Amino acid sequence: MPDPVAIIDYQKCHPDRCDSGVCAAMLECPNKVLRQEAFYEFPFSHPSHFCRGCAKCVQACLFEAIRVV
Ligand code: SF4
Ligand code: SF4
């Protein structure tokens, strides 16, 4: 089975509407997969960090911008 991957839908992602421009999903990720270069920037998945497929990021995002496949 392929490793899980967190995919961000940038049509639904609104960092400017998240608390102080900080991605709530990033804060919840136990493996530091999700990153922001700076507050109010779009988050992205760090290619060298392993996603465990826990879906904490999915639950944390109020805009349903993340799915794990
Ligand atoms: S992924 Fe969700 S929690 Fe993270 S910045 Fe985008 S909308 Fe906010
Ligand atoms: S599924 Fe879990 S490990 Fe993967 S990016 Fe989301 S919070 Fe991080």
PDB file of C-alpha atoms and ligand atoms in Angstrom:
ATOM      1  CA  MET A   1       0.000   0.000   0.000  1.00  0.00           C
ATOM      2  CA  PRO A   2       1.332   3.502  -0.776  1.00  0.00           C
ATOM      3  CA  ASP A   3       2.179   5.801   2.115  1.00  0.00           C
ATOM      4  CA  PRO A   4      -0.536   8.272   3.098  1.00  0.00           C
ATOM      5  CA  VAL A   5      -0.299  11.807   1.725  1.00  0.00           C
ATOM      6  CA  ALA A   6      -1.987  14.971   2.986  1.00  0.00           C
ATOM      7  CA  ILE A   7      -3.308  16.981   0.047  1.00  0.00           C
ATOM      8  CA  ILE A   8      -4.238  20.641   0.442  1.00  0.00           C
ATOM      9  CA  ASP A   9      -6.983  22.069  -1.733  1.00  0.00           C
ATOM     10  CA  TYR A  10      -5.839  25.638  -2.290  1.00  0.00           C
ATOM     11  CA  GLN A  11      -9.292  26.627  -3.515  1.00  0.00           C
ATOM     12  CA  LYS A  12     -10.596  25.973   0.002  1.00  0.00           C
ATOM     13  CA  CYS A  13      -7.557  26.995   2.044  1.00  0.00           C
ATOM     14  CA  HIS A  14      -7.789  30.488   3.578  1.00  0.00           C
ATOM     15  CA  PRO A  15      -4.868  31.157   5.917  1.00  0.00           C
ATOM     16  CA  ASP A  16      -6.056  34.747   6.304  1.00  0.00           C
ATOM     17  CA  ARG A  17      -9.204  33.412   7.996  1.00  0.00           C
ATOM     18  CA  CYS A  18      -7.347  31.102  10.351  1.00  0.00           C
ATOM     19  CA  ASP A  19      -6.307  32.229  13.794  1.00  0.00           C
ATOM     20  CA  SER A  20      -3.588  34.898  13.428  1.00  0.00           C
ATOM     21  CA  GLY A  21      -2.763  33.514   9.994  1.00  0.00           C
ATOM     22  CA  VAL A  22      -1.477  30.289  11.515  1.00  0.00           C
ATOM     23  CA  CYS A  23      -2.553  27.034   9.910  1.00  0.00           C
ATOM     24  CA  ALA A  24      -4.445  25.047  12.542  1.00  0.00           C
ATOM     25  CA  ALA A  25      -3.765  21.836  10.670  1.00  0.00           C
ATOM     26  CA  MET A  26      -0.040  22.470  10.815  1.00  0.00           C
ATOM     27  CA  LEU A  27      -0.214  22.908  14.582  1.00  0.00           C
ATOM     28  CA  GLU A  28      -1.927  19.557  14.986  1.00  0.00           C
ATOM     29  CA  CYS A  29       0.371  17.494  12.792  1.00  0.00           C
ATOM     30  CA  PRO A  30       2.449  15.260  15.063  1.00  0.00           C
ATOM     31  CA  ASN A  31       5.030  14.588  12.354  1.00  0.00           C
ATOM     32  CA  LYS A  32       5.604  18.216  11.283  1.00  0.00           C
ATOM     33  CA  VAL A  33       4.563  17.363   7.752  1.00  0.00           C
ATOM     34  CA  LEU A  34       2.631  20.581   7.211  1.00  0.00           C
ATOM     35  CA  ARG A  35       4.625  23.809   7.080  1.00  0.00           C
ATOM     36  CA  GLN A  36       4.126  27.520   6.527  1.00  0.00           C
ATOM     37  CA  GLU A  37       6.948  29.765   5.388  1.00  0.00           C
ATOM     38  CA  ALA A  38       5.333  32.600   7.341  1.00  0.00           C
ATOM     39  CA  PHE A  39       2.054  33.550   8.983  1.00  0.00           C
ATOM     40  CA  TYR A  40      -0.753  34.071   6.429  1.00  0.00           C
ATOM     41  CA  GLU A  41       1.118  32.015   3.802  1.00  0.00           C
ATOM     42  CA  PHE A  42      -0.394  28.866   2.328  1.00  0.00           C
ATOM     43  CA  PRO A  43       0.712  25.701   4.083  1.00  0.00           C
ATOM     44  CA  PHE A  44       2.383  22.888   2.165  1.00  0.00           C
ATOM     45  CA  SER A  45       3.425  19.312   2.814  1.00  0.00           C
ATOM     46  CA  HIS A  46       7.112  18.900   3.480  1.00  0.00           C
ATOM     47  CA  PRO A  47       8.326  16.259   1.020  1.00  0.00           C
ATOM     48  CA  SER A  48      10.796  14.627   3.367  1.00  0.00           C
ATOM     49  CA  HIS A  49       8.504  14.242   6.363  1.00  0.00           C
ATOM     50  CA  PHE A  50       6.530  11.066   6.757  1.00  0.00           C
ATOM     51  CA  CYS A  51       2.736  11.353   6.949  1.00  0.00           C
ATOM     52  CA  ARG A  52       1.269   8.721   9.254  1.00  0.00           C
ATOM     53  CA  GLY A  53      -2.265   9.179   7.955  1.00  0.00           C
ATOM     54  CA  CYS A  54      -3.697  10.125  11.348  1.00  0.00           C
ATOM     55  CA  ALA A  55      -6.010  12.785   9.826  1.00  0.00           C
ATOM     56  CA  LYS A  56      -5.517  15.207  12.719  1.00  0.00           C
ATOM     57  CA  CYS A  57      -4.889  17.885  10.108  1.00  0.00           C
ATOM     58  CA  VAL A  58      -8.208  17.073   8.432  1.00  0.00           C
ATOM     59  CA  GLN A  59     -10.064  17.459  11.726  1.00  0.00           C
ATOM     60  CA  ALA A  60      -8.271  20.700  12.611  1.00  0.00           C
ATOM     61  CA  CYS A  61      -8.993  22.562   9.373  1.00  0.00           C
ATOM     62  CA  LEU A  62     -12.274  24.456   9.623  1.00  0.00           C
ATOM     63  CA  PHE A  63     -12.473  24.871   5.870  1.00  0.00           C
ATOM     64  CA  GLU A  64     -12.197  21.208   4.878  1.00  0.00           C
ATOM     65  CA  ALA A  65      -9.155  22.096   2.830  1.00  0.00           C
ATOM     66  CA  ILE A  66      -7.169  18.943   3.575  1.00  0.00           C
ATOM     67  CA  ARG A  67      -7.757  15.350   2.700  1.00  0.00           C
ATOM     68  CA  VAL A  68      -5.530  12.373   3.288  1.00  0.00           C
ATOM     69  CA  VAL A  69      -5.222   9.768   0.566  1.00  0.00           C
TER      70      VAL A  69
HETATM   71  S1  SF4 B   1      -5.247  24.166   5.602  1.00  0.00           S
HETATM   72 FE1  SF4 B   1      -7.030  24.773   6.792  1.00  0.00          FE
HETATM   73  S2  SF4 B   1      -6.219  25.352   8.810  1.00  0.00           S
HETATM   74 FE2  SF4 B   1      -4.516  25.366   7.354  1.00  0.00          FE
HETATM   75  S3  SF4 B   1      -4.358  27.485   6.599  1.00  0.00           S
HETATM   76 FE3  SF4 B   1      -5.624  26.326   5.151  1.00  0.00          FE
HETATM   77  S4  SF4 B   1      -7.723  26.707   5.873  1.00  0.00           S
HETATM   78 FE4  SF4 B   1      -6.366  27.232   7.569  1.00  0.00          FE
HETATM   79  S1  SF4 B   2      -2.501  12.921   8.383  1.00  0.00           S
HETATM   80 FE1  SF4 B   2      -1.463  13.218  10.367  1.00  0.00          FE
HETATM   81  S2  SF4 B   2       0.712  12.973   9.905  1.00  0.00           S
HETATM   82 FE2  SF4 B   2      -0.317  13.277   7.933  1.00  0.00          FE
HETATM   83  S3  SF4 B   2      -0.154  15.493   7.559  1.00  0.00           S
HETATM   84 FE3  SF4 B   2      -2.119  15.105   8.607  1.00  0.00          FE
HETATM   85  S4  SF4 B   2      -1.723  15.400  10.795  1.00  0.00           S
HETATM   86 FE4  SF4 B   2       0.256  15.164   9.739  1.00  0.00          FE
END
